[in-house]
CSV table of C-alpha atoms in Angstrom, one decimal:
chain,number,residue,atom,x,y,z
Z,1,MET,CA,-122.3,66.2,78.4
Z,2,ASP,CA,-120.2,64.3,80.0
Z,3,PHE,CA,-121.4,64.3,84.2
Z,4,ALA,CA,-120.8,63.1,87.1
Z,5,SER,CA,-122.7,62.5,90.3
Z,6,ILE,CA,-122.4,62.1,93.7
Z,7,VAL,CA,-125.5,60.7,96.2
Z,8,VAL,CA,-125.8,62.5,99.5
Z,9,ALA,CA,-127.3,59.9,101.8
Z,10,ALA,CA,-124.7,60.5,104.5
Z,11,GLY,CA,-127.5,61.3,107.9
Z,12,THR,CA,-129.4,59.6,110.0
Z,13,GLY,CA,-133.0,60.1,108.5
Z,14,SER,CA,-133.7,60.3,112.8
Z,15,ARG,CA,-137.6,61.8,111.6
Z,16,ALA,CA,-138.0,59.2,109.3
Z,17,GLY,CA,-137.9,56.4,111.9
Z,18,GLY,CA,-133.5,56.3,111.1
Z,19,GLY,CA,-131.0,54.5,108.2
Z,20,LYS,CA,-134.0,55.7,105.9
Z,21,GLN,CA,-130.9,55.6,102.6
Z,22,TRP,CA,-131.2,51.1,103.7
Z,23,ARG,CA,-135.0,50.6,103.6
Z,24,ALA,CA,-137.2,49.2,100.8
Z,25,LEU,CA,-139.1,51.2,99.3
Z,26,GLY,CA,-141.2,49.5,95.7
Z,27,GLY,CA,-139.0,45.9,96.5
Z,28,LYS,CA,-135.0,47.4,96.5
Z,29,PRO,CA,-133.2,50.9,98.3
Z,30,VAL,CA,-134.1,53.9,98.8
Z,31,LEU,CA,-130.7,54.8,97.6
Z,32,ARG,CA,-130.7,51.9,94.9
Z,33,TRP,CA,-133.0,54.3,93.1
Z,34,SER,CA,-131.1,57.1,92.9
Z,35,VAL,CA,-127.8,55.2,91.6
Z,36,GLU,CA,-129.8,53.4,89.2
Z,37,ALA,CA,-131.0,56.6,87.8
Z,38,LEU,CA,-128.0,58.6,87.2
Z,39,VAL,CA,-125.7,55.4,85.9
Z,40,ALA,CA,-129.0,54.6,84.1
Z,41,ALA,CA,-128.5,58.1,82.3
Z,42,GLY,CA,-125.0,57.9,81.7
Z,43,SER,CA,-122.7,59.6,84.7
Z,44,GLN,CA,-119.2,58.8,84.7
Z,45,GLU,CA,-118.8,58.4,88.2
Z,46,VAL,CA,-121.3,57.4,91.5
Z,47,ILE,CA,-119.9,59.1,94.7
Z,48,VAL,CA,-122.2,57.6,97.2
Z,49,VAL,CA,-121.7,59.8,100.7
Z,50,ILE,CA,-122.6,57.3,103.3
Z,51,PRO,CA,-122.1,57.3,107.3
Z,52,ALA,CA,-118.8,56.1,108.5
Z,53,GLY,CA,-119.1,51.7,109.3
Z,54,THR,CA,-122.1,51.2,106.8
Z,55,GLU,CA,-119.8,50.4,104.3
Z,56,SER,CA,-121.6,46.6,104.1
Z,57,GLU,CA,-125.2,48.3,103.8
Z,58,ALA,CA,-123.8,50.4,100.9
Z,59,ALA,CA,-123.0,47.2,99.1
Z,60,ASP,CA,-125.7,45.2,100.2
Z,61,ALA,CA,-127.8,48.0,98.2
Z,62,LEU,CA,-126.1,47.9,95.8
Z,63,SER,CA,-124.9,45.2,94.5
Z,64,GLY,CA,-124.9,44.0,90.8
Z,65,VAL,CA,-125.4,48.1,90.4
Z,66,THR,CA,-121.8,49.1,88.7
Z,67,GLY,CA,-120.2,53.0,88.7
Z,68,TRP,CA,-120.4,54.1,92.5
Z,69,ARG,CA,-117.8,53.8,95.2
Z,70,THR,CA,-118.7,55.5,98.8
Z,71,VAL,CA,-117.7,57.8,100.9
Z,72,PRO,CA,-117.4,58.9,104.8
Z,73,GLY,CA,-119.9,62.4,105.3
Z,74,GLY,CA,-119.4,64.6,107.7
Z,75,VAL,CA,-122.1,66.3,110.3
Z,76,GLU,CA,-123.6,67.9,107.9
Z,77,ARG,CA,-124.7,67.7,104.4
Z,78,ALA,CA,-122.2,70.2,103.6
Z,79,ASP,CA,-119.9,68.8,104.6
Z,80,SER,CA,-120.8,65.5,103.6
Z,81,VAL,CA,-120.9,67.5,99.8
Z,82,ARG,CA,-117.8,68.8,100.6
Z,83,LEU,CA,-116.1,65.2,100.8
Z,84,GLY,CA,-117.6,64.3,97.7
Z,85,LEU,CA,-116.1,66.3,95.4
Z,86,SER,CA,-113.1,65.9,96.9
Z,87,ALA,CA,-113.8,62.3,95.9
Z,88,LEU,CA,-114.2,63.2,92.1
Z,89,SER,CA,-111.5,61.6,90.0
Z,90,GLY,CA,-112.5,63.0,86.4
Z,91,PRO,CA,-112.0,66.7,85.0
Z,92,GLU,CA,-112.1,69.6,87.1
Z,93,ASP,CA,-114.5,71.5,84.7
Z,94,ARG,CA,-116.8,68.6,83.8
Z,95,ALA,CA,-120.7,69.1,84.9
Z,96,VAL,CA,-121.2,67.9,88.9
Z,97,LEU,CA,-125.1,66.3,89.6
Z,98,ILE,CA,-125.5,66.6,94.0
Z,99,HIS,CA,-128.6,64.7,95.1
Z,100,ASP,CA,-130.3,63.7,97.8
Z,101,ALA,CA,-130.6,60.5,98.8
Z,102,ALA,CA,-134.0,60.6,100.2
Z,103,ARG,CA,-135.7,61.5,96.3
Z,104,PRO,CA,-135.4,58.2,95.5
Z,105,PHE,CA,-137.7,58.7,92.6
Z,106,LEU,CA,-135.3,60.5,89.9
Z,107,LYS,CA,-135.6,60.1,86.6
Z,108,GLY,CA,-134.3,61.1,83.0
Z,109,PRO,CA,-136.0,63.7,81.8
Z,110,VAL,CA,-134.7,66.0,84.4
Z,111,ILE,CA,-131.2,65.1,84.7
Z,112,GLU,CA,-130.6,66.4,80.6
Z,113,ARG,CA,-133.4,69.1,81.3
Z,114,LEU,CA,-130.6,70.3,84.0
Z,115,LEU,CA,-127.4,69.3,81.8
Z,116,ALA,CA,-129.4,71.5,79.4
Z,117,ALA,CA,-129.4,74.5,81.2
Z,118,LEU,CA,-125.9,74.5,83.0
Z,119,THR,CA,-124.7,75.3,79.2
Z,120,HIS,CA,-125.8,78.7,79.9
Z,121,ALA,CA,-125.1,79.0,83.2
Z,122,GLU,CA,-123.3,78.4,86.2
Z,123,GLY,CA,-126.4,76.5,88.2
Z,124,ALA,CA,-129.5,74.5,87.2
Z,125,ILE,CA,-131.8,73.3,89.6
Z,126,PRO,CA,-135.4,71.3,89.3
Z,127,ALA,CA,-138.3,73.0,91.0
Z,128,LEU,CA,-141.6,73.2,91.4
Z,129,PRO,CA,-144.1,76.6,91.9
Z,130,VAL,CA,-145.7,76.5,95.1
Z,131,ALA,CA,-149.0,75.9,94.4
Z,132,ASP,CA,-150.7,76.4,98.2
Z,133,THR,CA,-151.5,79.6,99.9
Z,134,LEU,CA,-148.7,80.5,101.8
Z,135,LYS,CA,-149.2,81.3,105.6
Z,136,ARG,CA,-146.7,83.3,108.0
Z,137,ALA,CA,-147.9,82.2,111.7
Z,138,ASN,CA,-146.7,83.7,115.1
Z,139,GLU,CA,-147.2,81.3,117.7
Z,140,GLY,CA,-150.1,79.2,115.8
Z,141,ILE,CA,-152.0,82.6,115.0
Z,142,ILE,CA,-151.2,83.7,111.2
Z,143,ALA,CA,-149.6,86.8,111.2
Z,144,ALA,CA,-150.1,87.4,107.1
Z,145,THR,CA,-150.6,86.1,104.2
Z,146,VAL,CA,-147.8,85.7,102.0
Z,147,ASP,CA,-148.2,86.7,98.1
Z,148,ARG,CA,-147.1,83.0,96.1
Z,149,ALA,CA,-145.9,84.8,92.7
Z,150,GLY,CA,-142.5,83.9,91.9
Z,151,LEU,CA,-142.1,81.3,94.9
Z,152,PHE,CA,-140.3,77.7,93.9
Z,153,ARG,CA,-139.9,74.6,95.7
Z,154,ALA,CA,-136.8,73.2,95.0
Z,155,GLN,CA,-135.1,70.1,94.3
Z,156,THR,CA,-132.8,67.8,93.4
Z,157,PRO,CA,-130.4,66.0,91.7
Z,158,GLN,CA,-128.5,70.4,91.3
Z,159,ALA,CA,-126.1,70.6,88.4
Z,160,PHE,CA,-123.0,72.4,88.1
Z,161,ARG,CA,-119.4,72.7,87.4
Z,162,THR,CA,-117.5,70.7,88.9
Z,163,ASP,CA,-114.6,73.7,89.4
Z,164,ARG,CA,-117.0,76.2,90.6
Z,165,LEU,CA,-118.8,74.5,92.7
Z,166,ILE,CA,-116.0,73.7,94.7
Z,167,ALA,CA,-114.7,77.6,94.8
Z,168,ALA,CA,-118.6,78.7,95.8
Z,169,TYR,CA,-117.4,76.5,98.9
Z,170,ALA,CA,-114.1,77.3,99.8
Z,171,VAL,CA,-115.5,80.6,100.6
Z,172,TRP,CA,-118.7,79.6,101.9
Z,173,PRO,CA,-119.0,81.6,105.3
Z,174,GLN,CA,-117.6,79.1,107.9
Z,175,GLY,CA,-120.3,77.4,110.9
Z,176,GLN,CA,-123.6,78.0,108.4
Z,177,ALA,CA,-125.3,75.5,106.8
Z,178,PRO,CA,-126.4,76.0,103.5
Z,179,THR,CA,-129.6,74.8,102.8
Z,180,ASP,CA,-128.9,73.4,99.4
Z,181,ASP,CA,-125.2,73.5,97.2
Z,182,ALA,CA,-127.6,76.4,94.7
Z,183,ALA,CA,-126.9,78.5,98.3
Z,184,VAL,CA,-123.7,79.0,98.3
Z,185,ILE,CA,-123.1,79.6,94.5
Z,186,GLU,CA,-126.4,82.1,94.6
Z,187,ALA,CA,-123.6,83.3,97.3
Z,188,ASP,CA,-120.3,83.7,95.7
Z,189,GLY,CA,-122.3,85.6,93.1
Z,190,GLY,CA,-123.1,82.8,90.6
Z,191,THR,CA,-126.4,82.9,88.5
Z,192,VAL,CA,-128.4,79.8,88.8
Z,193,VAL,CA,-131.5,78.9,86.4
Z,194,LEU,CA,-134.5,76.5,87.5
Z,195,VAL,CA,-135.7,74.0,85.7
Z,196,GLU,CA,-138.6,72.1,85.7
Z,197,GLY,CA,-139.5,70.1,88.0
Z,198,ASP,CA,-140.6,66.2,89.4
Z,199,PRO,CA,-143.5,66.3,91.7
Z,200,ALA,CA,-142.7,62.4,91.3
Z,201,LEU,CA,-139.3,63.8,93.2
Z,202,MET,CA,-140.7,63.9,96.9
Z,203,LYS,CA,-137.9,63.5,99.4
Z,204,LEU,CA,-138.7,60.7,102.3
Z,205,THR,CA,-138.8,62.5,105.5
Z,206,TYR,CA,-141.3,61.2,107.7
Z,207,PRO,CA,-142.5,57.4,108.3
Z,208,GLU,CA,-146.0,58.4,106.7
Z,209,ASP,CA,-143.8,59.7,104.0
Z,210,PHE,CA,-142.8,56.2,102.6
Z,211,ALA,CA,-146.7,54.7,102.4
Z,212,MET,CA,-147.2,57.6,99.8
Z,213,ALA,CA,-144.3,57.1,97.7
Z,214,GLU,CA,-145.4,53.3,97.7
Z,215,ALA,CA,-148.0,54.2,97.3
Z,216,SER,CA,-147.4,56.4,93.9
Z,217,LEU,CA,-145.6,53.4,92.4
Z,218,PRO,CA,-147.5,51.4,89.9
Z,219,ARG,CA,-148.7,48.5,90.7
Z,220,GLN,CA,-150.1,44.4,89.4
Z,221,THR,CA,-151.5,42.1,90.7
Z,222,ARG,CA,-150.7,38.7,90.2
Z,223,VAL,CA,-152.6,35.2,91.4
Z,224,GLY,CA,-150.7,31.9,91.7
Z,225,SER,CA,-152.2,28.7,92.2
Z,226,GLY,CA,-151.0,25.7,93.8
Z,227,PHE,CA,-151.6,21.7,94.2
Z,228,ASP,CA,-150.1,18.9,96.6
Z,229,ALA,CA,-151.4,15.3,97.9
Z,230,HIS,CA,-149.9,13.5,100.2
Z,231,ARG,CA,-150.5,10.0,101.5
Z,232,TRP,CA,-151.3,7.8,104.2
Z,233,GLY,CA,-149.8,6.3,106.3
Z,234,PRO,CA,-149.1,4.6,110.3
Z,235,GLY,CA,-149.9,7.7,112.2
Z,236,GLY,CA,-151.7,9.4,115.5
Z,237,ALA,CA,-151.8,13.3,113.9
Z,238,VAL,CA,-151.9,15.0,111.2
Z,239,TRP,CA,-150.8,18.3,110.4
Z,240,LEU,CA,-153.4,20.4,107.8
Z,241,CYS,CA,-152.4,24.1,107.2
Z,242,GLY,CA,-150.5,24.2,109.9
Z,243,VAL,CA,-153.0,23.0,112.5
Z,244,GLU,CA,-151.4,19.8,114.3
Z,245,ILE,CA,-155.4,17.6,114.9
Z,246,PRO,CA,-155.6,14.4,116.5
Z,247,HIS,CA,-156.0,11.1,113.7
Z,248,ASP,CA,-156.1,7.5,113.2
Z,249,GLN,CA,-153.3,7.9,110.4
Z,250,THR,CA,-150.7,10.7,109.1
Z,251,LEU,CA,-149.9,12.6,105.7
Z,252,ILE,CA,-146.0,10.4,104.7
Z,253,GLY,CA,-144.1,13.4,103.1
Z,254,HIS,CA,-140.5,14.6,103.6
Z,255,SER,CA,-141.4,16.9,105.4
Z,256,ASP,CA,-144.3,17.7,108.0
Z,257,ALA,CA,-146.4,16.6,104.8
Z,258,ASP,CA,-148.4,19.4,105.9
Z,259,ALA,CA,-150.3,19.4,102.1
Z,260,GLY,CA,-152.3,22.8,103.2
Z,261,LEU,CA,-148.9,25.0,103.6
Z,262,HIS,CA,-147.7,22.8,100.6
Z,263,ALA,CA,-150.0,23.8,98.3
Z,264,LEU,CA,-150.2,27.6,99.4
Z,265,THR,CA,-146.6,27.7,99.2
Z,266,ASP,CA,-147.0,27.0,96.1
Z,267,ALA,CA,-149.2,28.9,95.4
Z,268,ILE,CA,-147.4,32.3,96.6
Z,269,LEU,CA,-144.3,30.8,94.8
Z,270,GLY,CA,-145.8,30.8,91.0
Z,271,ALA,CA,-147.7,34.5,91.9
Z,272,LEU,CA,-144.6,36.0,91.7
Z,273,GLY,CA,-143.4,33.6,89.4
Z,274,ASP,CA,-140.1,31.9,91.0
Z,275,GLY,CA,-140.7,28.5,90.8
Z,276,ASP,CA,-142.2,25.9,93.3
Z,277,ILE,CA,-141.7,24.6,96.5
Z,278,GLY,CA,-138.9,22.1,95.1
Z,279,ASP,CA,-136.6,24.5,93.8
Z,280,HIS,CA,-136.8,26.8,97.4
Z,281,PHE,CA,-136.6,22.8,99.8
Z,282,PRO,CA,-135.5,19.9,97.7
Z,283,PRO,CA,-136.6,17.0,98.6
Z,284,THR,CA,-133.3,15.1,98.2
Z,285,ASP,CA,-131.9,17.4,101.1
Z,286,PRO,CA,-132.0,16.3,104.2
Z,287,LYS,CA,-132.0,19.3,106.2
Z,288,TRP,CA,-135.7,19.5,105.2
Z,289,LYS,CA,-136.3,16.2,107.3
Z,290,GLY,CA,-139.5,16.2,109.0
Z,291,ALA,CA,-139.4,20.3,108.9
Z,292,ALA,CA,-142.1,21.6,109.9
Z,293,SER,CA,-143.8,23.0,106.4
Z,294,ASP,CA,-144.7,26.7,108.1
Z,295,LEU,CA,-141.0,27.5,107.5
Z,296,PHE,CA,-141.6,27.0,103.4
Z,297,LEU,CA,-145.0,29.0,103.8
Z,298,ILE,CA,-142.9,31.8,106.4
Z,299,HIS,CA,-139.8,31.4,103.0
Z,300,ALA,CA,-142.4,32.1,100.3
Z,301,VAL,CA,-143.5,35.7,101.8
Z,302,GLU,CA,-140.3,36.7,102.9
Z,303,ARG,CA,-139.7,36.4,99.3
Z,304,VAL,CA,-142.4,38.5,98.2
Z,305,ALA,CA,-142.0,41.6,100.8
Z,306,ALA,CA,-138.2,41.5,99.2
Z,307,ARG,CA,-140.1,42.2,95.8
Z,308,GLY,CA,-142.4,44.7,97.7
Z,309,GLY,CA,-145.1,43.4,97.5
Z,310,ARG,CA,-147.8,41.8,99.4
Z,311,ILE,CA,-150.5,39.5,100.1
Z,312,VAL,CA,-153.9,39.8,99.8
Z,313,ASN,CA,-156.1,37.1,100.1
Z,314,VAL,CA,-155.7,33.4,100.1
Z,315,ASP,CA,-157.7,30.6,99.3
Z,316,VAL,CA,-157.0,26.7,100.4
Z,317,THR,CA,-159.3,23.8,99.9
Z,318,LEU,CA,-159.0,19.9,101.3
Z,319,ILE,CA,-159.9,17.2,99.9
Z,320,CYS,CA,-160.5,13.9,101.6
Z,321,GLU,CA,-163.1,12.0,103.2
Z,322,ARG,CA,-161.1,12.2,106.9
Z,323,PRO,CA,-160.4,13.8,109.0
Z,324,ARG,CA,-163.6,16.1,109.8
Z,325,VAL,CA,-161.6,19.9,108.7
Z,326,LYS,CA,-164.9,22.3,109.5
Z,327,PRO,CA,-164.2,22.1,114.2
Z,328,HIS,CA,-160.6,23.0,112.7
Z,329,ARG,CA,-160.9,24.8,110.5
Z,330,GLN,CA,-160.9,28.6,112.8
Z,331,ALA,CA,-157.6,27.6,114.1
Z,332,MET,CA,-156.1,27.0,110.4
Z,333,ARG,CA,-157.8,30.9,109.6
Z,334,GLU,CA,-156.2,32.8,112.1
Z,335,ARG,CA,-153.0,30.3,112.0
Z,336,LEU,CA,-152.3,30.9,108.1
Z,337,ALA,CA,-153.4,35.0,109.1
Z,338,ALA,CA,-150.4,35.1,111.8
Z,339,ILE,CA,-148.1,34.2,109.1
Z,340,LEU,CA,-149.2,35.9,106.7
Z,341,SER,CA,-149.6,39.0,108.4
Z,342,ILE,CA,-153.1,39.5,106.5
Z,343,PRO,CA,-156.4,40.1,107.8
Z,344,LEU,CA,-158.7,37.4,109.0
Z,345,ASP,CA,-161.3,38.1,106.4
Z,346,ALA,CA,-158.3,37.7,103.9
Z,347,VAL,CA,-157.8,33.7,104.7
Z,348,SER,CA,-160.4,30.8,102.7
Z,349,VAL,CA,-160.1,27.3,104.5
Z,350,LYS,CA,-162.6,25.2,102.7
Z,351,ALA,CA,-163.1,21.4,103.1
Z,352,THR,CA,-164.7,19.2,100.0
Z,353,THR,CA,-164.6,15.3,99.4
Z,354,THR,CA,-164.9,13.5,95.8
Z,355,GLU,CA,-168.4,11.1,96.9
Z,356,ALA,CA,-165.9,8.3,97.3
Z,357,MET,CA,-163.9,8.6,94.2
Z,358,GLY,CA,-160.2,8.4,93.4
Z,359,PHE,CA,-157.5,7.7,95.5
Z,360,THR,CA,-159.1,10.6,98.1
Z,361,GLY,CA,-161.7,9.1,97.8
Z,362,ARG,CA,-160.9,5.4,98.7
Z,363,GLY,CA,-158.7,7.0,101.9
Z,364,GLU,CA,-155.5,6.7,100.1
Z,365,GLY,CA,-154.5,10.1,100.6
Z,366,LEU,CA,-155.4,14.0,101.0
Z,367,ALA,CA,-155.1,16.8,98.3
Z,368,ALA,CA,-154.7,20.0,99.0
Z,369,GLN,CA,-155.1,23.3,96.1
Z,370,ALA,CA,-155.4,26.5,96.9
Z,371,ILE,CA,-155.2,30.3,95.1
Z,372,ALA,CA,-153.1,32.8,96.7
Z,373,THR,CA,-153.3,36.8,95.5
Z,374,ILE,CA,-150.4,39.0,96.0
Z,375,ASP,CA,-150.3,43.3,94.8
Z,376,LEU,CA,-146.2,44.1,93.4
Z,377,PRO,CA,-144.7,47.0,92.2
Z,378,ALA,CA,-145.1,46.9,87.8
């Protein structure tokens, strides 16, 4: 069945801390989840109703997705729905799905059930039976136990024929705000049927809802390794794992030659499958001449966050005869924990020698190797 969609994303989201439609969830904006699902299901057009003046935010959130356009919303949700309906360009009797962007985990089977039900009803909504015991209270004191038989929790998207919903909204009492679009059809004498909802279609209302939503996403654990080495040269100090150590030599490199941070940056990028440090910060670019290597590590951390991931733990081993690392190891761990925003006990820094063997044993250079574990949406 041909259908169009309206995604209502014009609220302020104040109870969730504001702008929840733009917030990242599982590595992408909340709004993007719904629009991608509707486009994938075959929606001929998707009207995204947004707060006035947020066109650039919508463009960023939906970059690379096709088949959508925005319209500014109204004061109330019903006003935004009306504005979305007026922006549709298809046949008047085409099916339309009205969906709240705050319910991001929309899947194809729910859409299929709604469209199938619409062949014999004027409206269809996904719903779940109420499982909890219901109490009616007065000033915090239970006044009655409510019979939950026949009670359901309504979800979105809700499906209607476009012309039927427009007609029902035209006679809806002014000054009253319907709790959902099905109520508008019901008030106009229409028949709305229930289809099986989806527990995953939770509504993001409060800050804690985001944590629950993140926890519900399938995750994967990835491990990356990194290695770096620099030769010794004239100098009076050396940077290792973000800490400056007085020394009678320094490490030579295009940046500050912090081998520990370089190895760790590569380990994180490796876990992401995102190239290596040279891809992101080419040594041929004069921009990075003498740069502090914590900039590289911060970049890698931001790449993890952009994918909806988090760093679980890191382990760095410095390989050298000198300088002695142990006196500075705690400062290094603290610096790495601060950059990575992870607990101190998730950061390990170790040092070893090669018993006077090889280039590190001969004092020609210093090497570092690192392992990083990250958690990502599957």
